[in-house]
Coordinates of C-alpha atoms in Angstrom, one line a residue:
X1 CA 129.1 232.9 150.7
X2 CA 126.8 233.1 147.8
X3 CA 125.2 237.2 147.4
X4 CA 122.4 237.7 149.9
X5 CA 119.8 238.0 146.7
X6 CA 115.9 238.1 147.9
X7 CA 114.1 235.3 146.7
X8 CA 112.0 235.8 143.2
X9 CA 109.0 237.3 142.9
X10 CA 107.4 233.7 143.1
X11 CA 108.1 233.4 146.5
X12 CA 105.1 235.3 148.6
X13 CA 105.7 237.5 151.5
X14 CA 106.5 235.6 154.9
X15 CA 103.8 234.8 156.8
X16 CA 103.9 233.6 160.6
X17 CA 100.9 230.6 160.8
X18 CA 98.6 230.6 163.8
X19 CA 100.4 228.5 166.8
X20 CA 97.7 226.0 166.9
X21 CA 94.2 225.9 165.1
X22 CA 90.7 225.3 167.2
X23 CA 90.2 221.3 165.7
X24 CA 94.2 220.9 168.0
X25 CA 92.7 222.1 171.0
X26 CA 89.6 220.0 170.8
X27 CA 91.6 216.8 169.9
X28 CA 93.8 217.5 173.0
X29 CA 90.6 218.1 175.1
X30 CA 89.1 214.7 173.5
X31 CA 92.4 212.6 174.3
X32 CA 92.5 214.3 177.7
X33 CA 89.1 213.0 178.6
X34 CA 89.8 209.6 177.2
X35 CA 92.9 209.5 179.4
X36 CA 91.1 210.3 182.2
X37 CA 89.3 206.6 182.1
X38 CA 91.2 203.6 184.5
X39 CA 93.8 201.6 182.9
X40 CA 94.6 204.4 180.3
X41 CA 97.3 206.3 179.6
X42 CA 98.0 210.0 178.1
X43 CA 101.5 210.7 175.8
X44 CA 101.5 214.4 175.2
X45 CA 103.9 214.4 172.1
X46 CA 105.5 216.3 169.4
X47 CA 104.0 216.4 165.8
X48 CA 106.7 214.0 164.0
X49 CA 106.5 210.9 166.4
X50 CA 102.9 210.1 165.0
X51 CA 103.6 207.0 163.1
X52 CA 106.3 206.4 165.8
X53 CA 103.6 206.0 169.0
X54 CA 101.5 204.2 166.7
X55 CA 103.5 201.6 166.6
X56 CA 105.0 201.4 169.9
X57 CA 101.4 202.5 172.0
X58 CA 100.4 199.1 169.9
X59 CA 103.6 196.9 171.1
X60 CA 103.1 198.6 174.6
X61 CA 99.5 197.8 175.0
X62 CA 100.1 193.9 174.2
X63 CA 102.9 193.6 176.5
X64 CA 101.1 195.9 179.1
X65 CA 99.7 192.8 181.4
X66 CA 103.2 191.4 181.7
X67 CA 105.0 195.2 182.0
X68 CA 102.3 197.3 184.7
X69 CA 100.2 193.9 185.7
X70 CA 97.2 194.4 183.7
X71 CA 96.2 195.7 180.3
X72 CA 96.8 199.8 179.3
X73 CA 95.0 201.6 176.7
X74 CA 97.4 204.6 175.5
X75 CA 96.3 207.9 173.9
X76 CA 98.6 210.3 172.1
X77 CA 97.9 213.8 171.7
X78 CA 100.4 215.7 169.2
X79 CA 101.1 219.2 168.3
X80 CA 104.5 221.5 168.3
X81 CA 106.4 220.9 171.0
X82 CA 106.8 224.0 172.5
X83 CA 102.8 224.2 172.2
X84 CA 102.3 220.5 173.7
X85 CA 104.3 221.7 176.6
X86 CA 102.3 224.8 177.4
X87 CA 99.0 222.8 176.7
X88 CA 100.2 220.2 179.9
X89 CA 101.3 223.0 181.8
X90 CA 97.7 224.6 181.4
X91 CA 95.5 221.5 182.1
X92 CA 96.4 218.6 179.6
X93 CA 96.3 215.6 181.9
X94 CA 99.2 213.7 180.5
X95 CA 101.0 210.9 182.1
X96 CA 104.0 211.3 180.0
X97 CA 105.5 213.2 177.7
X98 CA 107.9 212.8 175.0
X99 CA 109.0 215.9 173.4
X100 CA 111.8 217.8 171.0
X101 CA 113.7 219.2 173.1
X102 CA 114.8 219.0 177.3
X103 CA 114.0 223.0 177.6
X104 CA 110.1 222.2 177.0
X105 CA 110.0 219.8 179.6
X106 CA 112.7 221.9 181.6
X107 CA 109.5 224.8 181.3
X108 CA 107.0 221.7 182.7
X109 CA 109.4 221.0 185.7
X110 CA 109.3 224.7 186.5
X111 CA 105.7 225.0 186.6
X112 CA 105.6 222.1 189.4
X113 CA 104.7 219.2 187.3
X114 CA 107.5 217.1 187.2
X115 CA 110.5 217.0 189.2
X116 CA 113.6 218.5 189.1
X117 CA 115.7 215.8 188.2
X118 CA 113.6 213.9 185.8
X119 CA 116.3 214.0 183.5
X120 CA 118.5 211.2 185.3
X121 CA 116.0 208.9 185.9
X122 CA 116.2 207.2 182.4
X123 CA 119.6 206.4 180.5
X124 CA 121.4 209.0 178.1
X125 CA 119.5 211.5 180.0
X126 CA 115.8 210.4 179.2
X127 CA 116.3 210.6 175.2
X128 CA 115.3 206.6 174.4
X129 CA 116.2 207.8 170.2
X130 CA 117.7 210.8 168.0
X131 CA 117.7 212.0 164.8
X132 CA 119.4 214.7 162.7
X133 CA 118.8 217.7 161.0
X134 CA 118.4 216.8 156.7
X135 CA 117.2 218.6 153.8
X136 CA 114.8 217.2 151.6
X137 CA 114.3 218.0 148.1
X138 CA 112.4 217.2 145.4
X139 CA 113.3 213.7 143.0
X140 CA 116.3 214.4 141.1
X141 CA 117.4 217.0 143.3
X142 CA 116.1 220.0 140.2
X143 CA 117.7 223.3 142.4
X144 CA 120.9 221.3 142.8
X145 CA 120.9 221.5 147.0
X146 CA 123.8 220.0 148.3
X147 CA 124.5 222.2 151.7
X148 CA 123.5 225.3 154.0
X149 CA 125.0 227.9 151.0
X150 CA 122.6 226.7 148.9
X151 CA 119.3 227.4 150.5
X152 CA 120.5 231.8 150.5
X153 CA 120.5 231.5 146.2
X154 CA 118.4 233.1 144.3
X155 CA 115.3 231.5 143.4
X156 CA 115.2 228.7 146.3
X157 CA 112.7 228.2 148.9
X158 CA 112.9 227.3 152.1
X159 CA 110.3 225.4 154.5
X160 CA 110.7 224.9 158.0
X161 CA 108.0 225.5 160.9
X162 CA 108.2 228.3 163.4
X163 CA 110.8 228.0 166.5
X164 CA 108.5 229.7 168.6
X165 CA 106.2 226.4 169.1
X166 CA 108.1 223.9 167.2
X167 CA 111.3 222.1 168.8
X168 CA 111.9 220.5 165.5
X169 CA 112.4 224.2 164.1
X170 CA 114.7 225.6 167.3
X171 CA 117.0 222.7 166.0
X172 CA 116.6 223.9 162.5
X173 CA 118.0 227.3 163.1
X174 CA 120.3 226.0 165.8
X175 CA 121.6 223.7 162.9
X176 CA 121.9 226.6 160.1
X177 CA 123.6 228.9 162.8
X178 CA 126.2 226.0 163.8
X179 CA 127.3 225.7 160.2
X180 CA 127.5 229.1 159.8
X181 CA 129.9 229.1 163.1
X182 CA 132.0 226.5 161.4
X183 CA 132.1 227.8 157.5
X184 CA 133.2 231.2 159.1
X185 CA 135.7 230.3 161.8
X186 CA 132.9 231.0 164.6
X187 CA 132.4 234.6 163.1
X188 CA 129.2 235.6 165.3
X189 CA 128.0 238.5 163.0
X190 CA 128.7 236.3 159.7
X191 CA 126.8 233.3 161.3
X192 CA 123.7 236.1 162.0
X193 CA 124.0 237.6 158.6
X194 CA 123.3 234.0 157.2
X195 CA 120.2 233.0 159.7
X196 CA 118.6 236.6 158.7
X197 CA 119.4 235.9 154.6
X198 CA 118.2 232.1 155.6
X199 CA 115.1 233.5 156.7
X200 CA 114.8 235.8 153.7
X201 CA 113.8 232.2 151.4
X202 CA 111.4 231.2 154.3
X203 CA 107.7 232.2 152.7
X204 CA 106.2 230.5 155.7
X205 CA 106.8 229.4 159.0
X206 CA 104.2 226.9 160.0
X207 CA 103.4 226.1 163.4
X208 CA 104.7 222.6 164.0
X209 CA 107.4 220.0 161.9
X210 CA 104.8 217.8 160.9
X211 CA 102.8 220.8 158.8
X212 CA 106.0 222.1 157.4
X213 CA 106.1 219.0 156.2
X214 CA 102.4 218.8 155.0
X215 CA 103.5 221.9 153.3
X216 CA 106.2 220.9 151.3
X217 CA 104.9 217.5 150.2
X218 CA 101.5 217.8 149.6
X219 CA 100.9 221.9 148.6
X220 CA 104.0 221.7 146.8
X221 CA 105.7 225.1 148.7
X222 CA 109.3 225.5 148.6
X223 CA 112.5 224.0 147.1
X224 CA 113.4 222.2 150.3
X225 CA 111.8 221.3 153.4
X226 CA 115.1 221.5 156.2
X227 CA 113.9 218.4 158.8
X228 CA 114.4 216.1 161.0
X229 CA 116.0 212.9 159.6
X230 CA 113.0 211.1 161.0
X231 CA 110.7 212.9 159.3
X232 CA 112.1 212.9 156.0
X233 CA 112.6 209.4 155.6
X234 CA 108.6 208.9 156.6
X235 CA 108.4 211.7 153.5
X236 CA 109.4 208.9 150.7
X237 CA 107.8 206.7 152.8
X238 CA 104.6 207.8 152.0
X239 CA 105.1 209.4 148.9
X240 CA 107.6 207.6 147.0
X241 CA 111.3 207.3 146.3
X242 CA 110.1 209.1 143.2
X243 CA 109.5 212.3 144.2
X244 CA 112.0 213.0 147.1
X245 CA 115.2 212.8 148.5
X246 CA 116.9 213.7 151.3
X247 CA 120.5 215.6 150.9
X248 CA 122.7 215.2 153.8
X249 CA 124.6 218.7 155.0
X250 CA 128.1 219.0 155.7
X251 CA 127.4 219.6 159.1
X252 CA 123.6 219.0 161.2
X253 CA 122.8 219.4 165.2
X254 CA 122.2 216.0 166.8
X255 CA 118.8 216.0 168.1
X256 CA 118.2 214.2 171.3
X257 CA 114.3 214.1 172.2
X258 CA 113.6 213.6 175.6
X259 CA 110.9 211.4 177.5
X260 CA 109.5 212.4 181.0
X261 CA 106.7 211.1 183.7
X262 CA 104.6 213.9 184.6
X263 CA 104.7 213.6 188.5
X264 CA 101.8 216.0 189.2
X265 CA 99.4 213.6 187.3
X266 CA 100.4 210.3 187.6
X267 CA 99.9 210.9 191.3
X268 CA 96.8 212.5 191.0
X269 CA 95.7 209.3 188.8
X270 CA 97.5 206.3 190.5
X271 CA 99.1 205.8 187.1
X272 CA 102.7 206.3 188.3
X273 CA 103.7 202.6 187.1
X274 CA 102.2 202.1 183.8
X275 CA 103.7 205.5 183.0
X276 CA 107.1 204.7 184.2
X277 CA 107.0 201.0 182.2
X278 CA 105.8 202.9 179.2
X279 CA 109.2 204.9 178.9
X280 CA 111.4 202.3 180.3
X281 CA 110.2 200.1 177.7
X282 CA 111.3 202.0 174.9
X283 CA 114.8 201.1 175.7
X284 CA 113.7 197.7 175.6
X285 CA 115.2 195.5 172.0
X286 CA 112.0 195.5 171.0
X287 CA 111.1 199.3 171.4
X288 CA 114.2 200.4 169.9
X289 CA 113.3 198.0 167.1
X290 CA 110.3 200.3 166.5
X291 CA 112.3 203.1 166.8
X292 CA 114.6 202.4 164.0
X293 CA 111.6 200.6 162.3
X294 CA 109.8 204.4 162.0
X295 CA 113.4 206.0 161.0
X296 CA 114.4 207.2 164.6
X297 CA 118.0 206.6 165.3
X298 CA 117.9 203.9 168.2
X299 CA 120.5 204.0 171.6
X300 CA 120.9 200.5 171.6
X301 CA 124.2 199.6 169.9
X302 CA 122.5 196.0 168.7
X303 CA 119.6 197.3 167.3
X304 CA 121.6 200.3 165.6
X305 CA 123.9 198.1 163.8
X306 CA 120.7 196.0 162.8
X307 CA 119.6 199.8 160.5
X308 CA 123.2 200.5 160.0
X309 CA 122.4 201.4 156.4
X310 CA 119.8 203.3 156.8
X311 CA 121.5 205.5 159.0
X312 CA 124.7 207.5 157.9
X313 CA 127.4 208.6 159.6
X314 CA 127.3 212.0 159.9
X315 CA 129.3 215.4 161.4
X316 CA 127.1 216.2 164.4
X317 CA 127.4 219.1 167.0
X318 CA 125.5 218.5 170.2
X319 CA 123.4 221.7 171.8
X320 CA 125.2 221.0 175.0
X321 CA 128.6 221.4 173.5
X322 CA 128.2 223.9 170.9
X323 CA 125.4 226.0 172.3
X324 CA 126.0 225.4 176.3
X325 CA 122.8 223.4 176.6
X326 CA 118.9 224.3 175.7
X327 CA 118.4 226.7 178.7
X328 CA 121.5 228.9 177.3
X329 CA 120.2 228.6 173.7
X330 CA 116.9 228.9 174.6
X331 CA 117.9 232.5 176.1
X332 CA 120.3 233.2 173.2
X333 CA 118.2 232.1 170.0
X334 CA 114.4 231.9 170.5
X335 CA 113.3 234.5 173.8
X336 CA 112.0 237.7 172.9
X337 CA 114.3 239.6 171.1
X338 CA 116.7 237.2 170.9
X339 CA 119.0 235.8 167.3
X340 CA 116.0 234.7 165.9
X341 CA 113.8 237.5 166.4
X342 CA 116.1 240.2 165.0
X343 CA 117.2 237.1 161.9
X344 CA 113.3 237.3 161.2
X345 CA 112.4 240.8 162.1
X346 CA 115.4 242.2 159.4
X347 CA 115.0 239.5 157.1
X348 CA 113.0 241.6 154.8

């Protein structure tokens, strides 16, 4: 393991952002009242999936008359998704929603809003897509990042968003820990000593994937951005092959976003059956074809093959395998106290 150096003095003292700014709230409470309208539909989702529901709300809505018997409007409210989730759990009228991880709908289920079970009632357990956890770097790859060791040298900086309202984060340090496990033949206290020098290179920790992001490409902060797959290929995308690339670790955390009906609601709204053809229809050909069109990796083994290049095969660990599931690394990682908090709180 490279020496646990502090970064340089260019690198400012950490600072945890604000969870979610005013202008989020009043955009939720905009889409909310939209949604409210007949023949409309709410999607409370996570901050990366923008471009993603932009494109298949568009599909959906043509195809609506034939899917739910007449036409839908949809609406998508984004944020973190451990903030989304407390937003519908405190009034957000959503129909559906489609977040990071199975704990924040999990937390949704336990407040009485959606059933128990709504994990079986779409295939490979209501996660229509996945991605993985990448780093992306700057064009020409200048601080020569090439796996987790790297990002604990001297002189790099880190970005990734907070894990206490961002999914896309709890997989990030899930992802660093795992590799840690691995490099150091599952040596617990060597695995914690890396997350708390990781988190030593972290100057910020922003509230949501998508402003990490933000952070990295347009204010220029940090070294590398650690991501989700997804969200580093929409990265280029928009800025150009010629200022980033994404380096591919040794080992990454397969993340497997999950989609749920909110029960509570639709039956409030009489909107059970659009809602329920909205997220059966992203297993559909042609939703997956989105999917892989806006750099999710699809379920469907046709349409997968189709984006075979663009998807490398990669050494994944599961959260269910390696970490017994998101309740148990929920408890273990990211509740008060837990490997996270003391990482953070003794990371200098």
């Amino acid at each position: 393991m490279p020496d646990a150096t502090p970064p340089r003095d260019g690198v400012r003292r950490r600072r945890l952002l604000a969870a979610a700014p005013a202008a989020a709230f009043a955009a939720m409470s905009f889409a909310a009242a939209r949604a409210a309208e007949p023949g409309t539909l709410l999607n409370a989702s996570y901050s990366p999936t923008v471009e993603l529901y932009n494109a298949y709300d568009a599909l959906f809505q043509a195809e609506s008359p034939r899917l739910a018997g007449h036409h839908v409007t949809v609406h998508t409210s984004h944020g973190g998704s451990g903030a989304q989730a407390r937003a519908v759990i405190e009034g957000l009228h959503a129909d559906v929603v489609s977040l990071a991880l199975s704990y924040d709908i999990d937390a949704i289920a336990q407040a009485g809003l959606i059933a128990a079970d709504w994990a079986k009632r779409l295939p490979d357990e209501s996660s229509p897509y996945t991605s993985a956890i990448v780093f992306l770097v700057r064009h020409g790859n200048p601080k020569a990042v090439h796996d987790w060791p790297d990002l604990i040298r001297p002189g790099i900086s880190v970005s990734t968003p907070n894990p206490k309202t961002s999914g896309g984060a709890r997989y990030n340090i899930l992802a660093a820990y795992a590799w840690a496990m691995d490099a150091y033949h599952q040596d617990a206290a060597k695995a914690q000593l890396y997350l708390k020098q990781l988190l030593q290179h972290v100057p910020v920790l922003d509230p949501s994937a998508r402003n990490a992001t933000l952070s990295f490409t347009r204010r220029d902060m940090g070294d590398v951005l650690i991501a989700w797959e997804s969200e580093a290929y929409l990265a280029i995308k928009e800025g150009g092959s010629g200022k980033f690339q994404i380096v591919t670790p040794s080992l990454s955390v397969l993340a497997e976003p999950p989609v749920a009906v909110v029960d509570k609601v639709v039956d409030r709204r009489g909107s059970r059956r659009i809602a329920t053809e909205y997220l059966r229809y992203l297993y559909s050909p042609e939703g997956q074809d989105v999917v892989a069109q806006n750099f999710f990796r699809p379920r469907d083994a046709k349409i997968a093959a189709k984006y075979a290049a663009r998807f490398p095969a990669l050494k994944l660990v599961t959260v269910k395998d390696f970490f017994g599931g998101w309740q148990a690394a929920q408890r273990k990682f990211f509740a008060d106290g837990g490997v996270f908090d003391q990482a953070y709180a003794n990371g200098g």
